[in-house]
Coordinates of C-alpha atoms in Angstrom, one line a residue:
X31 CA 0.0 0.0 0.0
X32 CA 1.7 3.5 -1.2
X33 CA 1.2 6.6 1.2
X34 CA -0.7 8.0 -1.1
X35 CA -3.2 5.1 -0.5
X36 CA -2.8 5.4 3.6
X37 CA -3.7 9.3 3.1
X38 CA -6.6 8.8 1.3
X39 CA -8.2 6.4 3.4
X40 CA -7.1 8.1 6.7
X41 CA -8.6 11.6 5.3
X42 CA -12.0 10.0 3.8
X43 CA -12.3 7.8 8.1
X44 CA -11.9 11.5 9.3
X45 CA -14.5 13.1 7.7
X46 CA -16.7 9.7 8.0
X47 CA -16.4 10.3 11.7
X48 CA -16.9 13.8 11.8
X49 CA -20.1 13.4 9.8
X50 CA -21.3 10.5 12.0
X51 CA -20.4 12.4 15.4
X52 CA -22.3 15.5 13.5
X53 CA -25.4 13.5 13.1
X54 CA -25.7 11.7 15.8
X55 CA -24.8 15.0 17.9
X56 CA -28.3 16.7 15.7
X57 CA -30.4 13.6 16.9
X58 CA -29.4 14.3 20.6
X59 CA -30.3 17.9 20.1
X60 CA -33.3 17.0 18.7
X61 CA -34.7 14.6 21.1
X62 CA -33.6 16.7 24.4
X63 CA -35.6 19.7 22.7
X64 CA -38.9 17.7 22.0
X65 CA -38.6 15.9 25.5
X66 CA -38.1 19.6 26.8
X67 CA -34.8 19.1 28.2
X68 CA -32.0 21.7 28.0
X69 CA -28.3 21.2 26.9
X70 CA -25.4 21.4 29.3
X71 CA -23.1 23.8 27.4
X72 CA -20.2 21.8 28.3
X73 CA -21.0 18.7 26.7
X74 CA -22.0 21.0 23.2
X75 CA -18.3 22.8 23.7
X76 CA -16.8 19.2 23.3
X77 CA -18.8 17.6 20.7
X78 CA -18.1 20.8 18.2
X79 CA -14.3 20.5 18.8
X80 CA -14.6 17.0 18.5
X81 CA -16.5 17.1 15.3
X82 CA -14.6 20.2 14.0
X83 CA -11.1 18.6 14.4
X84 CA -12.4 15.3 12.4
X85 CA -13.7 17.4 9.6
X86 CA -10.6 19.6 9.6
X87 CA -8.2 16.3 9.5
X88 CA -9.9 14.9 7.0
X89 CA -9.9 17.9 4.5
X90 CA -6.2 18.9 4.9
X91 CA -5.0 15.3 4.7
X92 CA -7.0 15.2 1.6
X93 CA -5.7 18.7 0.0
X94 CA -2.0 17.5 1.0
X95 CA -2.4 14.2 -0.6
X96 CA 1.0 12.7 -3.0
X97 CA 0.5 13.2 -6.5
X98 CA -1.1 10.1 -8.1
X99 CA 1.7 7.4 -9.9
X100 CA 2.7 9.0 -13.3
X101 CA 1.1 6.9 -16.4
X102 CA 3.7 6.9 -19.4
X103 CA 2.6 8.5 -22.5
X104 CA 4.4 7.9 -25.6
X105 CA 6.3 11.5 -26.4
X106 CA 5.9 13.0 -29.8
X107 CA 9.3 12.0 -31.2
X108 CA 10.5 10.0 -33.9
X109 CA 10.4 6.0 -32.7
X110 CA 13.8 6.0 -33.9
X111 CA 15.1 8.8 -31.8
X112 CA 17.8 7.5 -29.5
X113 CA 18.7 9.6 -25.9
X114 CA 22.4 8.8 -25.0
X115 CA 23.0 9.0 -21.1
X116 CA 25.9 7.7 -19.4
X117 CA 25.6 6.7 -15.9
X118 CA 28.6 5.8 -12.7
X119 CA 29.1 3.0 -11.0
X120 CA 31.3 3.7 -7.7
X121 CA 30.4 1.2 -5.6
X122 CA 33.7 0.0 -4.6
X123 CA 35.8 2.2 -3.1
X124 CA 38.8 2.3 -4.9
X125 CA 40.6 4.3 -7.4
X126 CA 38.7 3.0 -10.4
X127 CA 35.2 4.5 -11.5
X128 CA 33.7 2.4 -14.1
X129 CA 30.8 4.1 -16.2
X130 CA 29.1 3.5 -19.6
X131 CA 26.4 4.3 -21.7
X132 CA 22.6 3.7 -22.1
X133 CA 20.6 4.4 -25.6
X134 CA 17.0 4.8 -24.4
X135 CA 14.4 5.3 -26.9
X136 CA 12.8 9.1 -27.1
X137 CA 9.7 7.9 -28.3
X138 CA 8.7 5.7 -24.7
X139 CA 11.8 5.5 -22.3
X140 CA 12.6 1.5 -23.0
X141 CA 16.4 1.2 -22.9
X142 CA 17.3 -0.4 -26.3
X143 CA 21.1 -1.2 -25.5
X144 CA 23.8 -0.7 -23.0
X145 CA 27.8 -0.3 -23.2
X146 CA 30.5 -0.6 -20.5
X147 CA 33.6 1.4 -21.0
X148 CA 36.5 1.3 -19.5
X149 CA 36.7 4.8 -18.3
X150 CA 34.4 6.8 -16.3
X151 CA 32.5 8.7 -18.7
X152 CA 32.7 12.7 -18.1
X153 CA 30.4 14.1 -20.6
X154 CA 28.7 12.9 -24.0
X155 CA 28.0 15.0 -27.2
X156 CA 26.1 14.4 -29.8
X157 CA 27.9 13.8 -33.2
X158 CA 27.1 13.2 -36.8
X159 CA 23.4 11.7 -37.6
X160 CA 23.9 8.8 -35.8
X161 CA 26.8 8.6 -34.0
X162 CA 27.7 10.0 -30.3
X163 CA 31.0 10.9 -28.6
X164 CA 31.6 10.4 -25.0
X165 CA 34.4 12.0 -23.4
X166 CA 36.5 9.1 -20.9
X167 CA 38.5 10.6 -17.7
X168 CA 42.0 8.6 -17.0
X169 CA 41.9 6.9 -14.0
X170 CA 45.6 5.5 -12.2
X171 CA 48.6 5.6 -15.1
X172 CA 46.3 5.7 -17.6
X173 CA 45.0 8.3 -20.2
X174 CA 44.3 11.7 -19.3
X175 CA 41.4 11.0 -21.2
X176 CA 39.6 9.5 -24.6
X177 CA 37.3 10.4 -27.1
X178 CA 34.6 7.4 -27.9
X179 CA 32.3 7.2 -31.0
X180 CA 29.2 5.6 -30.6
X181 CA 26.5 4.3 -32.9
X182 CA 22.9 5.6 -31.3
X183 CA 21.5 2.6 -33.3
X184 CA 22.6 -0.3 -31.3
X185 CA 25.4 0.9 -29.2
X186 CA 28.4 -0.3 -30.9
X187 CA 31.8 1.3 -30.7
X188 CA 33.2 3.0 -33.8
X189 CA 36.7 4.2 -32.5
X190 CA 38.4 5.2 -29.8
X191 CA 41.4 7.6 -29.7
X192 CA 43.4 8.1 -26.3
X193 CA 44.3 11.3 -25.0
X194 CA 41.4 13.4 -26.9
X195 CA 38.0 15.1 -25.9
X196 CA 39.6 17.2 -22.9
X197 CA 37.2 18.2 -20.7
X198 CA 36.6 21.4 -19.1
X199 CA 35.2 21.5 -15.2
X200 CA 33.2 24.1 -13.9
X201 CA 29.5 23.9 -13.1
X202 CA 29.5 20.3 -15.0
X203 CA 32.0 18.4 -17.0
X204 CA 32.2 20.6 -19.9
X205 CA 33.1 18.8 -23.5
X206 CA 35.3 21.1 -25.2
X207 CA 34.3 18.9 -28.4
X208 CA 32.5 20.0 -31.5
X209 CA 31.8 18.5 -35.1
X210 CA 30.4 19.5 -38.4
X211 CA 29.6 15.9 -39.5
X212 CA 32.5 15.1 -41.3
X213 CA 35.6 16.0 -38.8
X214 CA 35.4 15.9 -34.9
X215 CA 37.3 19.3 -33.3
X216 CA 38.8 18.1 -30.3
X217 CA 41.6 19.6 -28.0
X218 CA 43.8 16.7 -27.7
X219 CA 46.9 16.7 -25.5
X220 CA 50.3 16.1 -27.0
X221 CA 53.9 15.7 -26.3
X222 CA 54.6 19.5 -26.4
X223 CA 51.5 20.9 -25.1
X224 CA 47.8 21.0 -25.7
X225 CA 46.6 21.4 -29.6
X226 CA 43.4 21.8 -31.5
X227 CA 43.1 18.7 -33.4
X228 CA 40.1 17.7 -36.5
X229 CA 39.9 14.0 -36.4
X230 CA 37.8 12.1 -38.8
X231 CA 34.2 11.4 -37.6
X232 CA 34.3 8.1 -39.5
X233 CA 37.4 6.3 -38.2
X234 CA 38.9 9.3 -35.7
X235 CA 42.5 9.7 -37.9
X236 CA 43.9 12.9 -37.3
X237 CA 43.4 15.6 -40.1
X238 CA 45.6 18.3 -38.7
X239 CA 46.5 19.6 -35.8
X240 CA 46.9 22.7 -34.4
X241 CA 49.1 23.9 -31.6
X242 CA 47.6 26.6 -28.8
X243 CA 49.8 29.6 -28.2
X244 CA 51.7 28.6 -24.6
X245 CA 49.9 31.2 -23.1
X246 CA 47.1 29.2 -23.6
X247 CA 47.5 26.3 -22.7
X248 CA 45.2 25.0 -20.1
X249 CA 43.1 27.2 -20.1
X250 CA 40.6 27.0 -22.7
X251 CA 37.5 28.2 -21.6
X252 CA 35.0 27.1 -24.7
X253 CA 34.8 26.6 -28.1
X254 CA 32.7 27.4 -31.2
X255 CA 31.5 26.9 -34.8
X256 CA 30.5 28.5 -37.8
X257 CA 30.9 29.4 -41.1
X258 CA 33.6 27.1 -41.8
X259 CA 35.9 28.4 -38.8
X260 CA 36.5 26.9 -35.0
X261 CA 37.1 29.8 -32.3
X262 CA 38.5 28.8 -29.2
X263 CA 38.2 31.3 -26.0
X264 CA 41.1 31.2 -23.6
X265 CA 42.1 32.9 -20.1
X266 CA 45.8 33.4 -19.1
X267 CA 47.3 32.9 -15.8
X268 CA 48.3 36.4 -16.1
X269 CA 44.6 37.6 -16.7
X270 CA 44.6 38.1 -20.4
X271 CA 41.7 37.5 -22.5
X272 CA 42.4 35.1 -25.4
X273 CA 40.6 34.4 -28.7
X274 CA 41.9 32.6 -31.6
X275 CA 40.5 31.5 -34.7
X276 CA 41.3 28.6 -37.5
X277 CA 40.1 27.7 -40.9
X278 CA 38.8 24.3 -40.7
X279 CA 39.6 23.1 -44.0
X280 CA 43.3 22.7 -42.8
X281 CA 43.7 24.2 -39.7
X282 CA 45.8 27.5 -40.8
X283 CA 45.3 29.9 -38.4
X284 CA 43.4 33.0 -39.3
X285 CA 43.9 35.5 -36.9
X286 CA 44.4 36.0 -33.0
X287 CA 43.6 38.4 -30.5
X288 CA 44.6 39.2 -27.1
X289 CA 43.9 41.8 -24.5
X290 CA 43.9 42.4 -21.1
X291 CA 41.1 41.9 -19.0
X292 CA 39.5 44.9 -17.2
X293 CA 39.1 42.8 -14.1
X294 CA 40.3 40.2 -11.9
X295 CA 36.8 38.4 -11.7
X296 CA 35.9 34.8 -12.6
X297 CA 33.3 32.4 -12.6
X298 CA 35.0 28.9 -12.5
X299 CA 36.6 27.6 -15.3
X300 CA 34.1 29.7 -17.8
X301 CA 35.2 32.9 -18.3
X302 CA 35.5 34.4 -21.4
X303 CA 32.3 32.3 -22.9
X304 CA 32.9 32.7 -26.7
X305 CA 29.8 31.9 -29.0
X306 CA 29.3 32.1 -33.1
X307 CA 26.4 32.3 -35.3
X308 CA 26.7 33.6 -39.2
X309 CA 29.6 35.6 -39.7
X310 CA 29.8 37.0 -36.3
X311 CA 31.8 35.7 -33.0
X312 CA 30.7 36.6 -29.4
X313 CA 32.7 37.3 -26.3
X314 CA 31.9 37.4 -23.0
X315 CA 34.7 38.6 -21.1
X316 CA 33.4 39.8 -17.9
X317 CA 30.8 41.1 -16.1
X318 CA 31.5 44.7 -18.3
X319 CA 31.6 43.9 -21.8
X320 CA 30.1 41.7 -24.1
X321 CA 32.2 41.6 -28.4
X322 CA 30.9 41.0 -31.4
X323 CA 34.0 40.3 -33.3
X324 CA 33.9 39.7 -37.5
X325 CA 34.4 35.6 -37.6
X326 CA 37.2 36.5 -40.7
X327 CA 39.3 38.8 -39.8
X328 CA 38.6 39.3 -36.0
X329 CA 37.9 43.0 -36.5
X330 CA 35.4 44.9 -33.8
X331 CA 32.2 44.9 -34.7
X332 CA 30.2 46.3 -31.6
X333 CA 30.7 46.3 -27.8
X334 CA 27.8 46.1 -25.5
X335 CA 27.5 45.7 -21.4
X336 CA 25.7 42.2 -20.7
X337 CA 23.8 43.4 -17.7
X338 CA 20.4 45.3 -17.9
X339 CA 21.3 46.9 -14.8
X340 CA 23.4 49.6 -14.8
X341 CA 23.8 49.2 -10.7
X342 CA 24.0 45.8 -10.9
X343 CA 26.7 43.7 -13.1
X344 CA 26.5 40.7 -14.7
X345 CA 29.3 37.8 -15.2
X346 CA 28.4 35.8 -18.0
X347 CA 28.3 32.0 -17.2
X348 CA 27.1 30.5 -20.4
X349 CA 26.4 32.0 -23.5
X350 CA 24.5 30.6 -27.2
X351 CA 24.2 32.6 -30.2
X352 CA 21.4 31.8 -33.0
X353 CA 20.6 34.0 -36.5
X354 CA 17.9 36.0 -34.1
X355 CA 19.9 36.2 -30.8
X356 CA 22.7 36.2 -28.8
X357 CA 21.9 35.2 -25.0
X358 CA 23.7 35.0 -22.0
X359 CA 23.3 33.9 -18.4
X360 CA 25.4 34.8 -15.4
X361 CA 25.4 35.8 -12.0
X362 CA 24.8 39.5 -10.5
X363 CA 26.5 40.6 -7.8
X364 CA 24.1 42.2 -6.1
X365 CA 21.3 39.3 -5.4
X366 CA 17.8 40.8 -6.4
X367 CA 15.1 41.5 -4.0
X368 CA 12.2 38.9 -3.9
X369 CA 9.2 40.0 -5.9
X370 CA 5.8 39.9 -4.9
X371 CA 2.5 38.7 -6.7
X372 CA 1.4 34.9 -7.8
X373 CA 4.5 34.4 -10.3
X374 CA 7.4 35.3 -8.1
X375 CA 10.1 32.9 -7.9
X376 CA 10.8 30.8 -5.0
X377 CA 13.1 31.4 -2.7
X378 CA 13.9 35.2 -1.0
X379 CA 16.4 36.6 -3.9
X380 CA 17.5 35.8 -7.1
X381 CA 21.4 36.1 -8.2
X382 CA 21.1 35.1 -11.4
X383 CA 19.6 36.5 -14.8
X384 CA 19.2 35.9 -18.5
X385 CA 19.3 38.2 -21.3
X386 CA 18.5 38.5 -24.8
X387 CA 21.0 40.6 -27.0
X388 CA 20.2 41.7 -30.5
X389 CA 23.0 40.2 -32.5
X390 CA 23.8 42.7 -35.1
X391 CA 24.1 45.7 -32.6
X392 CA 23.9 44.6 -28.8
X393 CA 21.3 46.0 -27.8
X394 CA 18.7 44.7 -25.2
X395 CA 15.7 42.9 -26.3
X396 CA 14.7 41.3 -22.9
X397 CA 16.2 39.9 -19.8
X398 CA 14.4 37.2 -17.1
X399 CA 15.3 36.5 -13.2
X400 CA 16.7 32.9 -13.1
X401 CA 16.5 30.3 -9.8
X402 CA 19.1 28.5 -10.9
X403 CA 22.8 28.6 -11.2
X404 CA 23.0 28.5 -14.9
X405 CA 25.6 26.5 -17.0
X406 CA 24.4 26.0 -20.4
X407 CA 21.6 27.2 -22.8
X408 CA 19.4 25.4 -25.6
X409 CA 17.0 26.1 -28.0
X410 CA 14.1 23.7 -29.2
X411 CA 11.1 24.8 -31.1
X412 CA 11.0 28.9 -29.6
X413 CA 12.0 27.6 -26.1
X414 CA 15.0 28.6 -24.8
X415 CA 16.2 25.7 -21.9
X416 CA 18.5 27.2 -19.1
X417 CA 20.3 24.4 -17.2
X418 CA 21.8 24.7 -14.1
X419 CA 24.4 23.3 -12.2
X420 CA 22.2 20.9 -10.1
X421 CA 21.0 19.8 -13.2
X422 CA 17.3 21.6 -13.2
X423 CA 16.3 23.6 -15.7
X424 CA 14.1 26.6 -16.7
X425 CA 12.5 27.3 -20.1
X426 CA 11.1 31.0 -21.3
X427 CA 9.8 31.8 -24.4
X428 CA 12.6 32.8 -27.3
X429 CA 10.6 35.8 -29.0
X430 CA 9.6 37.7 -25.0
X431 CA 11.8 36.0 -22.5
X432 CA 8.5 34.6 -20.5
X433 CA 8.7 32.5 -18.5
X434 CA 6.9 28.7 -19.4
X435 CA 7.7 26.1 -16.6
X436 CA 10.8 24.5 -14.5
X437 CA 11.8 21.4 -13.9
X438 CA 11.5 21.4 -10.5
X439 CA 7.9 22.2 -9.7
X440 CA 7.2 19.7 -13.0
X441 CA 9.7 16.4 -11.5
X442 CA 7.7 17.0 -7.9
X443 CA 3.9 17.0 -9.3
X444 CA 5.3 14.0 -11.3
X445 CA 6.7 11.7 -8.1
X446 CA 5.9 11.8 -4.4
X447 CA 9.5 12.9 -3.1
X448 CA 11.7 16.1 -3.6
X449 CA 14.0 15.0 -6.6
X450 CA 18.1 15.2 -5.6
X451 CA 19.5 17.0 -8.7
X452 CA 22.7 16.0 -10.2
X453 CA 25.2 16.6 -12.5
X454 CA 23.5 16.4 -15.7
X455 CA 22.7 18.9 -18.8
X456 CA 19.2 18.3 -20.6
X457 CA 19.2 17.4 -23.9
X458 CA 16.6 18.4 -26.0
X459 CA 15.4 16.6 -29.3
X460 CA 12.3 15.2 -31.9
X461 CA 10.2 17.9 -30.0
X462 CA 11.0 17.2 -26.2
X463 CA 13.4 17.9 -23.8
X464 CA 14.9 15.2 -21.1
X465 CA 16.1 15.4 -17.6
X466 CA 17.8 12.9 -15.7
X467 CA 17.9 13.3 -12.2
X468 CA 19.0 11.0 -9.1
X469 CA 17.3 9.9 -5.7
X470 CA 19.1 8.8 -2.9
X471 CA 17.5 5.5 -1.9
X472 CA 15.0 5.1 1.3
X473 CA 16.7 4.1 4.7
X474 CA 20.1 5.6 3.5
X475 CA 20.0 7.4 6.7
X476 CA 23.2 9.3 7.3
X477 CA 25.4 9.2 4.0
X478 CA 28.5 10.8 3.3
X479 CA 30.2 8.9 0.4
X480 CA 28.7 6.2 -2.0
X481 CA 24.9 6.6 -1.4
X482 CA 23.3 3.9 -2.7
X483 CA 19.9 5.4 -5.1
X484 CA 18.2 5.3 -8.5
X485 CA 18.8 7.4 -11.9
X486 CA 15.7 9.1 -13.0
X487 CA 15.0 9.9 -16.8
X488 CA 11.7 12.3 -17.6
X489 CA 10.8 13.4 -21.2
X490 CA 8.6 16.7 -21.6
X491 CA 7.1 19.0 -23.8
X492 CA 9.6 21.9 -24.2
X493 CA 6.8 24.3 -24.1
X494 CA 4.4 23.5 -21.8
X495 CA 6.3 20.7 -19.6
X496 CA 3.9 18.1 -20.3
X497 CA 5.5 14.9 -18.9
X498 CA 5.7 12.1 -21.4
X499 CA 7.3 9.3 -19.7
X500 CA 9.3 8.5 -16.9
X501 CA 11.9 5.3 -16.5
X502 CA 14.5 4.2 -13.7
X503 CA 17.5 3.5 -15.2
X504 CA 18.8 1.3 -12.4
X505 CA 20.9 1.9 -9.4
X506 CA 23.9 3.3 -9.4
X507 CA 26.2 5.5 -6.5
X508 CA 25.7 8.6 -5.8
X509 CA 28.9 10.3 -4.4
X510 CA 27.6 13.4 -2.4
X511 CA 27.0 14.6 0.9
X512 CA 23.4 14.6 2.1
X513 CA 21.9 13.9 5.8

């Protein structure tokens, strides 16, 4: 029998007794009044708190009653559509983390194929139609790390290549991968250093490489795509802002520029955020100055501030650029007062914000308080997705910045405990967007490393947050702190 089961039945015996103490306490009345008796006023006290505190029982353990069990509905995506995950098995204390990968089918949730690899998987891409990469960490003498191609069809392993698909931490294991279908861009360490590498997609050989300037290395902060070029954002130690940009053809080098920063502030590991759309490349260097740079010749196109307050700036955090937008997400660092009224967010300040740039001249189409902590942005359909570093997201509306739904209010109509966030980005395709989230497992009690729990995957409507389907993906270990 689920609690939700207990509280219905103890909420529908309340009010049953309270209606039968009411009626029977009406007949008493009645019968003293027509044998002319009066009522001693204690007894009437009683019986009314008696029979109001039934009533009252009954109706609040009703109105707080668990959400009923989630019935799967089959999500409006292609029944071919394949969801990559990877998931962590730590269960043995030791120096070894084993992970893999899961294909789970967008259409229903049914897992279709698993592999095991022998890394601990840090982050997976998507790739070429068909094909995803996931990004290994090293673990004892082994690789740094390794790049792994996948087919979404049945899970077979294409390649491999060792020390390639370095990662970038910050709010979550950061791929600093891209592709254009036919080559794979991958930073790729070497015997002199760290270089920019384009390795086949279809068998991972390496096309050409390029070497970062030393004042570079190891700090690469993001990378980007488009119109035939790969830009790559860097930080120095010494607090210079890096950008440099490569023809993808061979790999020549097309121009570079570097400046000092105007401040000493940083957000993790992700500061400057570069993005690229068209023939333009955006730079988010700190929490003063957002650049449109020309993507040929690296030449200043406009220079804009990224906060909409003029009292209050903001440190960009992640940043996408599309043909109709350029938008970023940071924190303040002056946390926002709590607004009033029926749509104010939870919680008693927000320090975070999102904002919609126009991307021909920078100027301000519309900005939106965020909840979360924010770490990467998405568009599907005219919904822009905000993740955050827990894992939750938030969706607004592309053309007004309005906000639509969140994942957390949605995840806790949808099960009858609060959902423990993880370290996971959404992923949206086919006309939904997924979420995986973890639980730590009842009777876990006090847990400080290894919990034992369950992976969560939820597919919903980008727009509305409809909630498609719902699968456990098995137990795994969590390693966090939680009481």
């Amino acid at each position: 029998m689920t609690l939700r089961e207990l509280m219905l039945g103890f909420g529908a015996l309340m009010l049953a007794l309270g209606a039968l103490a009411l009626w029977r306490a009406i007949r008493r009345l009645v019968k003293r009044r027509r044998a002319g008796r009066g009522w001693f006023w204690g007894g009437l006290v009683i019986r009314v708190i008696v029979i109001m505190a039934l009533l009252w029982s009954g109706v609040a353990t009703l109105q707080h009653l668990p959400a009923p069990p989630f019935a799967n509905h089959d999500a409006p995506a292609a029944s071919d559509a394949i969801v990559v995950i990877h998931t962590e098995d730590t269960s043995h204390i030791s120096d070894i983390r084993t992970g893999g990968l899961e294909g789970v089918s967008a259409r229903d949730g049914s897992v279709r194929w698993r592999l095991a690899l022998p890394q601990f998987v840090d982050a997976v891409t998507p790739g070429p139609p068909g094909v995803v990469f996931a990004i290994g960490a090293g673990a004892g003498a082994g690789p740094a790390s390794a790049l792994y191609a996948v087919r979404m069809a049945d899970g077979s392993l294409l390649w491999s290549r060792a020390n390639a698909g370095k990662t970038v931490y910050s709010y979550y294991p950061h791929s600093v991968i891209l592709t254009d279908g036919a080559q794979v861009y991958a930073l790729v360490q070497t015997g002199s250093g760290l270089a920019l590498q384009a390795l086949s997609a279809r068998g991972g050989a390496t096309l050409w490489s390029a070497p970062l300037p030393d004042d570079s290395i190891g700090s690469v902060t993001s990378l980007a795509l488009a119109g035939g070029m790969i830009f790559a954002a860097s930080d120095s130690q010494t607090n210079i802002w890096i950008v440099t940009a490569w023809r993808v053809r061979d790999g020549a080098r097309l121009w570079r520029l570097a400046a000092p920063s105007s401040t000493t502030v940083r957000v993790g590991d992700r500061q400057p955020v570069i993005a690229a759309a068209g023939s333009l490349v955006y730079l988010a260097v700190n929490e003063t100055q957002v650049l449109a740079l020309d993507a040929r010749t690296g030449e200043r196109i406009w220079s804009a501030r990224p906060s909409p307050l003029a009292s209050d700036p903001l440190t960009p955090q992640a940043a996408l650029a599309t043909s109709g937008a350029l938008y970023l997400a940071g924190q303040l660092q002056q946390a926002e007062p709590a607004p009033s009224g029926p749509n104010a967010l939870p919680g008693a300040e927000a320090l975070y914000r999102l904002v919609a740039l126009n991307p021909s001249s920078g100027a301000l189409r519309w900005s939106a308080r965020l909840a979360l902590t924010p770490s990467a942005l998405t568009v599907n359909d005219g919904v822009l997705i905000a993740s955050g570093q827990d894992g939750a997201l938030e969706t607004f509306d592309t053309a007004s910045g309005a906000r639509l739904w969140n994942s957390e209010s949605s995840l806790e109509n949808a099960t009858p405990w609060r959902v423990a966030f993880q370290e996971y980005a959404p992923l949206a395709i086919s006309g939904a967007v997924f979420v995986m989230d973890s639980e730590v497992a009842p009777g876990a009690g006090l847990c400080f490393l290894n919990c034992p729990g369950v992976i969560w995957l939820y597919a919903a409507g980008p727009r509305d947050g409809t909630l498609w389907w719902r699968v456990r993906l098995g137990p795994v270990s969590l390693v966090h702190w939680t009481l």
